[in-house]
mmCIF file of C-alpha atoms in Angstrom:
data_model
loop_
_atom_site.group_PDB
_atom_site.id
_atom_site.type_symbol
_atom_site.label_atom_id
_atom_site.label_comp_id
_atom_site.label_asym_id
_atom_site.label_seq_id
_atom_site.Cartn_x
_atom_site.Cartn_y
_atom_site.Cartn_z
ATOM 1 C CA MET A 1 -25.351 -22.947 117.105
ATOM 2 C CA ASP A 2 -23.878 -25.711 114.986
ATOM 3 C CA LYS A 3 -26.743 -25.480 112.792
ATOM 4 C CA SER A 4 -26.506 -21.761 112.229
ATOM 5 C CA LEU A 5 -22.797 -22.161 111.512
ATOM 6 C CA ALA A 6 -23.469 -24.806 108.912
ATOM 7 C CA THR A 7 -25.992 -22.599 107.306
ATOM 8 C CA THR A 8 -23.639 -19.583 107.228
ATOM 9 C CA ILE A 9 -20.958 -21.851 105.567
ATOM 10 C CA GLU A 10 -23.462 -23.024 103.006
ATOM 11 C CA GLU A 11 -24.385 -19.525 102.271
ATOM 12 C CA ILE A 12 -20.708 -18.611 101.849
ATOM 13 C CA LYS A 13 -20.214 -21.425 99.516
ATOM 14 C CA LEU A 14 -23.174 -20.531 97.402
ATOM 15 C CA GLN A 15 -22.051 -16.882 97.155
ATOM 16 C CA GLU A 16 -18.634 -18.157 95.957
ATOM 17 C CA GLN A 17 -20.069 -20.288 93.529
ATOM 18 C CA ASN A 18 -22.319 -17.433 92.224
ATOM 19 C CA ALA A 19 -19.237 -15.323 92.095
ATOM 20 C CA GLU A 20 -17.445 -17.883 90.080
ATOM 21 C CA ILE A 21 -20.351 -18.265 87.795
ATOM 22 C CA LYS A 22 -20.598 -14.526 87.182
ATOM 23 C CA LEU A 23 -16.865 -14.249 86.669
ATOM 24 C CA LYS A 24 -17.047 -17.039 84.076
ATOM 25 C CA GLU A 25 -19.910 -15.364 82.421
ATOM 26 C CA ASN A 26 -18.017 -12.133 82.417
ATOM 27 C CA ARG A 27 -15.001 -13.769 80.925
ATOM 28 C CA ASP A 28 -17.078 -15.484 78.262
ATOM 29 C CA LEU A 29 -18.707 -12.331 77.569
ATOM 30 C CA GLU A 30 -15.509 -10.405 77.210
ATOM 31 C CA SER A 31 -14.156 -13.133 75.100
ATOM 32 C CA THR A 32 -17.204 -13.122 72.775
ATOM 33 C CA ILE A 33 -16.912 -9.252 72.638
ATOM 34 C CA ALA A 34 -13.201 -9.624 71.570
ATOM 35 C CA SER A 35 -14.024 -12.262 69.055
ATOM 36 C CA LEU A 36 -16.856 -9.890 67.684
ATOM 37 C CA ASN A 37 -14.497 -6.938 67.538
ATOM 38 C CA LYS A 38 -11.918 -9.010 65.744
ATOM 39 C CA ASN A 39 -14.456 -10.271 63.236
ATOM 40 C CA ILE A 40 -15.679 -6.683 62.750
ATOM 41 C CA ARG A 41 -12.079 -5.425 62.151
ATOM 42 C CA GLU A 42 -11.480 -8.185 59.628
ATOM 43 C CA THR A 43 -14.757 -7.504 58.002
ATOM 44 C CA VAL A 44 -13.975 -3.843 57.639
ATOM 45 C CA ILE A 45 -10.620 -4.702 56.156
ATOM 46 C CA GLN A 46 -12.201 -7.064 53.775
ATOM 47 C CA ILE A 47 -14.754 -4.502 52.812
ATOM 48 C CA GLU A 48 -12.036 -1.902 52.289
ATOM 49 C CA LYS A 49 -10.040 -4.370 50.186
ATOM 50 C CA SER A 50 -13.254 -5.367 48.132
ATOM 51 C CA GLU A 51 -14.031 -1.625 47.603
ATOM 52 C CA LYS A 52 -10.358 -1.149 46.288
ATOM 53 C CA GLU A 53 -10.706 -4.150 44.028
ATOM 54 C CA GLN A 54 -14.091 -2.758 42.816
ATOM 55 C CA ARG A 55 -12.471 0.476 42.022
ATOM 56 C CA GLU A 56 -9.683 -1.377 40.065
ATOM 57 C CA LEU A 57 -12.260 -3.438 38.326
ATOM 58 C CA THR A 58 -14.166 -0.361 37.379
ATOM 59 C CA LYS A 59 -11.083 1.351 35.874
ATOM 60 C CA ILE A 60 -10.414 -1.870 33.899
ATOM 61 C CA ILE A 61 -13.831 -2.102 32.685
ATOM 62 C CA ASN A 62 -13.815 1.542 31.553
ATOM 63 C CA LYS A 63 -10.446 1.050 29.853
ATOM 64 C CA LEU A 64 -11.788 -2.046 28.112
ATOM 65 C CA ARG A 65 -14.837 -0.023 27.000
ATOM 66 C CA SER A 66 -12.772 2.682 25.520
ATOM 67 C CA GLN A 67 -10.669 0.081 23.834
ATOM 68 C CA LEU A 68 -13.846 -1.503 22.510
ATOM 69 C CA GLU A 69 -15.002 1.864 21.040
ATOM 70 C CA LEU A 70 -11.538 2.341 19.504
ATOM 71 C CA ASP A 71 -11.672 -1.133 17.891
ATOM 72 C CA LYS A 72 -15.180 -0.503 16.569
ATOM 73 C CA ILE A 73 -13.771 2.819 14.929
ATOM 74 C CA ARG A 74 -10.789 0.892 13.568
ATOM 75 C CA ARG A 75 -13.080 -1.863 12.234
ATOM 76 C CA ASP A 76 -15.489 0.530 10.548
ATOM 77 C CA ALA A 77 -12.487 2.341 8.944
ATOM 78 C CA LEU A 78 -10.986 -0.927 7.824
ATOM 79 C CA LEU A 79 -14.306 -1.945 6.247
ATOM 80 C CA ALA A 80 -14.548 1.341 4.565
ATOM 81 C CA GLN A 81 -11.035 0.891 3.238
ATOM 82 C CA ILE A 82 -11.671 -2.548 2.092
ATOM 83 C CA GLU A 83 -14.868 -1.349 0.229
ATOM 84 C CA ALA A 84 -12.885 1.471 -1.340
ATOM 85 C CA SER A 85 -10.199 -0.961 -2.454
ATOM 86 C CA ARG A 86 -12.732 -3.261 -3.922
ATOM 87 C CA LYS A 87 -14.397 -0.433 -5.922
ATOM 88 C CA GLU A 88 -10.904 0.637 -7.081
ATOM 89 C CA LEU A 89 -10.053 -3.013 -8.040
ATOM 90 C CA GLU A 90 -13.286 -3.197 -10.059
ATOM 91 C CA GLU A 91 -12.454 0.120 -11.786
ATOM 92 C CA LEU A 92 -8.948 -1.200 -12.645
ATOM 93 C CA ARG A 93 -10.472 -4.329 -13.868
ATOM 94 C CA ARG A 94 -12.813 -2.328 -16.220
ATOM 95 C CA LYS A 95 -10.114 -0.203 -17.453
ATOM 96 C CA SER A 96 -7.752 -3.189 -18.039
ATOM 97 C CA TYR A 97 -10.467 -4.803 -20.025
ATOM 98 C CA LEU A 98 -10.933 -1.797 -22.169
ATOM 99 C CA ILE A 99 -7.102 -1.568 -22.669
ATOM 100 C CA MET A 100 -7.009 -5.175 -23.629
ATOM 101 C CA LEU A 101 -9.796 -4.529 -26.258
ATOM 102 C CA PHE A 102 -7.725 -1.552 -27.439
ATOM 103 C CA LEU A 103 -4.526 -3.621 -27.630
ATOM 104 C CA ASP A 104 -6.338 -6.548 -29.458
ATOM 105 C CA PHE A 105 -7.237 -3.946 -32.067
ATOM 106 C CA TYR A 106 -3.868 -2.256 -32.512
ATOM 107 C CA CYS A 107 -1.318 -5.032 -31.536
ATOM 108 C CA GLY A 108 -1.814 -6.631 -34.903
ATOM 109 C CA GLN A 109 -0.240 -3.558 -36.374
ATOM 110 C CA ASP A 110 3.086 -3.664 -34.441
ATOM 111 C CA GLU A 111 4.829 -5.805 -36.968
ATOM 112 C CA GLY A 112 3.696 -3.552 -39.844
ATOM 113 C CA ILE A 113 4.789 -0.488 -38.003
ATOM 114 C CA THR A 114 8.187 -1.978 -37.302
ATOM 115 C CA THR A 115 8.633 -2.886 -40.883
ATOM 116 C CA VAL A 116 7.740 0.716 -42.053
ATOM 117 C CA TRP A 117 10.360 2.034 -39.522
ATOM 118 C CA ASN A 118 12.917 -0.314 -40.909
ATOM 119 C CA ILE A 119 12.093 0.660 -44.439
ATOM 120 C CA ARG A 120 12.248 4.343 -43.744
ATOM 121 C CA SER A 121 15.627 3.969 -41.997
ATOM 122 C CA SER A 122 17.031 1.989 -44.719
ATOM 123 C CA LEU A 123 15.810 4.501 -47.347
ATOM 124 C CA CYS A 124 17.335 7.333 -45.259
ATOM 125 C CA ASN A 125 20.746 5.498 -45.223
ATOM 126 C CA ALA A 126 20.590 4.792 -48.828
ATOM 127 C CA VAL A 127 19.880 8.443 -49.720
ATOM 128 C CA HIS A 128 22.688 9.494 -47.395
ATOM 129 C CA MET A 129 25.179 7.202 -48.901
ATOM 130 C CA ALA A 130 24.070 8.155 -52.421
ATOM 131 C CA SER A 131 24.395 11.799 -51.754
ATOM 132 C CA ASP A 132 27.930 11.284 -50.373
ATOM 133 C CA ASN A 133 29.269 8.971 -53.245
ATOM 134 C CA TYR A 134 27.682 10.363 -56.257
ATOM 135 C CA ASP A 135 26.981 13.923 -57.813
ATOM 136 C CA VAL A 136 23.169 13.552 -57.919
ATOM 137 C CA MET A 137 22.751 16.875 -59.858
ATOM 138 C CA ALA A 138 25.068 15.768 -62.582
ATOM 139 C CA LEU A 139 23.194 12.426 -63.051
ATOM 140 C CA LEU A 140 19.979 14.463 -63.299
ATOM 141 C CA MET A 141 21.132 16.864 -65.932
ATOM 142 C CA LYS A 142 20.818 16.171 -69.647
ATOM 143 C CA PRO A 143 24.049 15.035 -71.475
ATOM 144 C CA LYS A 144 25.776 17.707 -73.690
ATOM 145 C CA SER A 145 27.955 17.292 -76.645
ATOM 146 C CA VAL A 146 30.992 18.688 -74.822
ATOM 147 C CA VAL A 147 32.508 15.909 -72.689
ATOM 148 C CA THR A 148 33.312 17.307 -69.285
ATOM 149 C CA LEU A 149 34.781 15.539 -66.387
ATOM 150 C CA PRO A 150 32.241 14.820 -63.629
ATOM 151 C CA LYS A 151 32.669 17.207 -60.808
ATOM 152 C CA ALA A 152 31.582 16.189 -57.407
ATOM 153 C CA LYS A 153 29.029 18.419 -56.043
ATOM 154 C CA THR A 154 29.298 19.388 -52.509
ATOM 155 C CA LEU A 155 26.185 20.425 -50.732
ATOM 156 C CA PRO A 156 26.236 23.629 -48.716
ATOM 157 C CA VAL A 157 27.260 23.266 -45.265
ATOM 158 C CA LYS A 158 23.824 24.397 -43.999
ATOM 159 C CA GLU A 159 21.929 21.792 -46.083
ATOM 160 C CA VAL A 160 24.330 19.054 -44.956
ATOM 161 C CA GLY A 161 23.794 20.008 -41.426
ATOM 162 C CA GLU A 162 20.109 20.086 -41.805
ATOM 163 C CA PHE A 163 20.080 16.648 -43.562
ATOM 164 C CA ASP A 164 22.313 15.141 -40.849
ATOM 165 C CA ARG A 165 20.090 16.593 -38.135
ATOM 166 C CA LYS A 166 16.970 15.095 -39.654
ATOM 167 C CA LEU A 167 18.602 11.803 -40.240
ATOM 168 C CA LYS A 168 19.825 11.822 -36.532
ATOM 169 C CA GLU A 169 16.370 12.636 -35.315
ATOM 170 C CA VAL A 170 14.896 9.776 -37.347
ATOM 171 C CA THR A 171 17.565 7.247 -36.170
ATOM 172 C CA GLN A 172 17.099 8.403 -32.526
ATOM 173 C CA ARG A 173 13.264 7.870 -32.693
ATOM 174 C CA LYS A 174 13.824 4.521 -34.194
ATOM 175 C CA GLN A 175 16.120 3.428 -31.384
ATOM 176 C CA ASN A 176 13.863 4.782 -28.742
ATOM 177 C CA ALA A 177 10.963 3.044 -30.345
ATOM 178 C CA VAL A 178 12.673 -0.293 -30.312
ATOM 179 C CA LYS A 179 13.964 0.169 -26.714
ATOM 180 C CA ASP A 180 10.365 0.974 -25.653
ATOM 181 C CA ARG A 181 9.066 -2.071 -27.618
ATOM 182 C CA ASP A 182 11.652 -4.374 -25.933
ATOM 183 C CA ARG A 183 10.882 -2.988 -22.488
ATOM 184 C CA LEU A 184 7.126 -3.189 -22.813
ATOM 185 C CA LEU A 185 7.409 -6.902 -23.978
ATOM 186 C CA ASN A 186 9.045 -7.658 -20.650
ATOM 187 C CA GLU A 187 6.316 -6.108 -18.625
ATOM 188 C CA PRO A 188 3.984 -8.375 -16.437
ATOM 189 C CA GLU A 189 0.548 -9.355 -17.505
ATOM 190 C CA THR A 190 -1.373 -8.890 -14.355
ATOM 191 C CA GLY A 191 -1.965 -6.468 -11.405
ATOM 192 C CA HIS A 192 -1.099 -2.735 -11.356
ATOM 193 C CA GLU A 193 2.043 -3.345 -13.312
ATOM 194 C CA PHE A 194 -0.018 -4.624 -16.120
ATOM 195 C CA VAL A 195 -2.129 -1.504 -16.114
ATOM 196 C CA ARG A 196 1.062 0.596 -16.285
ATOM 197 C CA TYR A 197 2.513 -1.651 -18.978
ATOM 198 C CA SER A 198 -0.686 -1.269 -21.137
ATOM 199 C CA ILE A 199 -0.722 2.526 -20.749
ATOM 200 C CA TYR A 200 2.900 2.696 -21.898
ATOM 201 C CA LYS A 201 2.317 0.296 -24.642
ATOM 202 C CA ASN A 202 -0.764 2.264 -25.761
ATOM 203 C CA ARG A 203 1.375 5.418 -25.767
ATOM 204 C CA PHE A 204 4.060 3.544 -27.847
ATOM 205 C CA ILE A 205 1.631 2.448 -30.320
ATOM 206 C CA LEU A 206 0.063 5.876 -30.734
ATOM 207 C CA SER A 207 3.517 7.460 -30.939
ATOM 208 C CA LEU A 208 4.518 5.067 -33.797
ATOM 209 C CA TYR A 209 1.238 5.642 -35.624
ATOM 210 C CA TYR A 210 1.623 9.496 -35.457
ATOM 211 C CA SER A 211 5.176 9.175 -36.610
ATOM 212 C CA CYS A 212 4.207 7.124 -39.527
ATOM 213 C CA SER A 213 1.370 9.435 -40.402
ATOM 214 C CA ARG A 214 3.851 12.415 -40.376
ATOM 215 C CA SER A 215 6.285 10.455 -42.484
ATOM 216 C CA GLN A 216 3.594 9.730 -45.195
ATOM 217 C CA ARG A 217 2.430 13.357 -45.178
ATOM 218 C CA ARG A 218 6.067 14.282 -45.855
#
């Protein structure tokens, strides 16, 4: 009987040990499952975060790609503008070279043209003074035996006004020509301003030339 009781006690102890082992295994399993669930949740969160970052990166990449296309378009436009400016500069250089050749040919006549204008102005002033101070028609007439007192001749109002008008026009043209000459001499010798200066000086020379030609024909 003692033997059977001891056996029963041993069996009970074995059962308790087995129960404790199973309970421990269950606890370990539950802990492992909880840890796995936690890892899964963290992984899902990380995946969602990565997907969000990927979408943001995709937007940034698309924006940068669009910006790159715009930069390429701007670059091409800038290159085209630079090429057009280069061609324009070459054309301006060619024109300025031709203008310089023209000026080299005509600039030597500036002093002579100025002298002609001065002589013409002096002559007009002298004629005007002579017509005011002397009776020109009386000087041109042949002397007669009868001595008569010289009578100052007065020009008709219409002729005097016409003469004054012509004299005023000549004086004004001279003053304008001198002003243009002084202004053109102060112009720069390079760049776009030089081209403008050359064109104005060319016009000035031609205007003086045509004025002198008209004066000679008169």
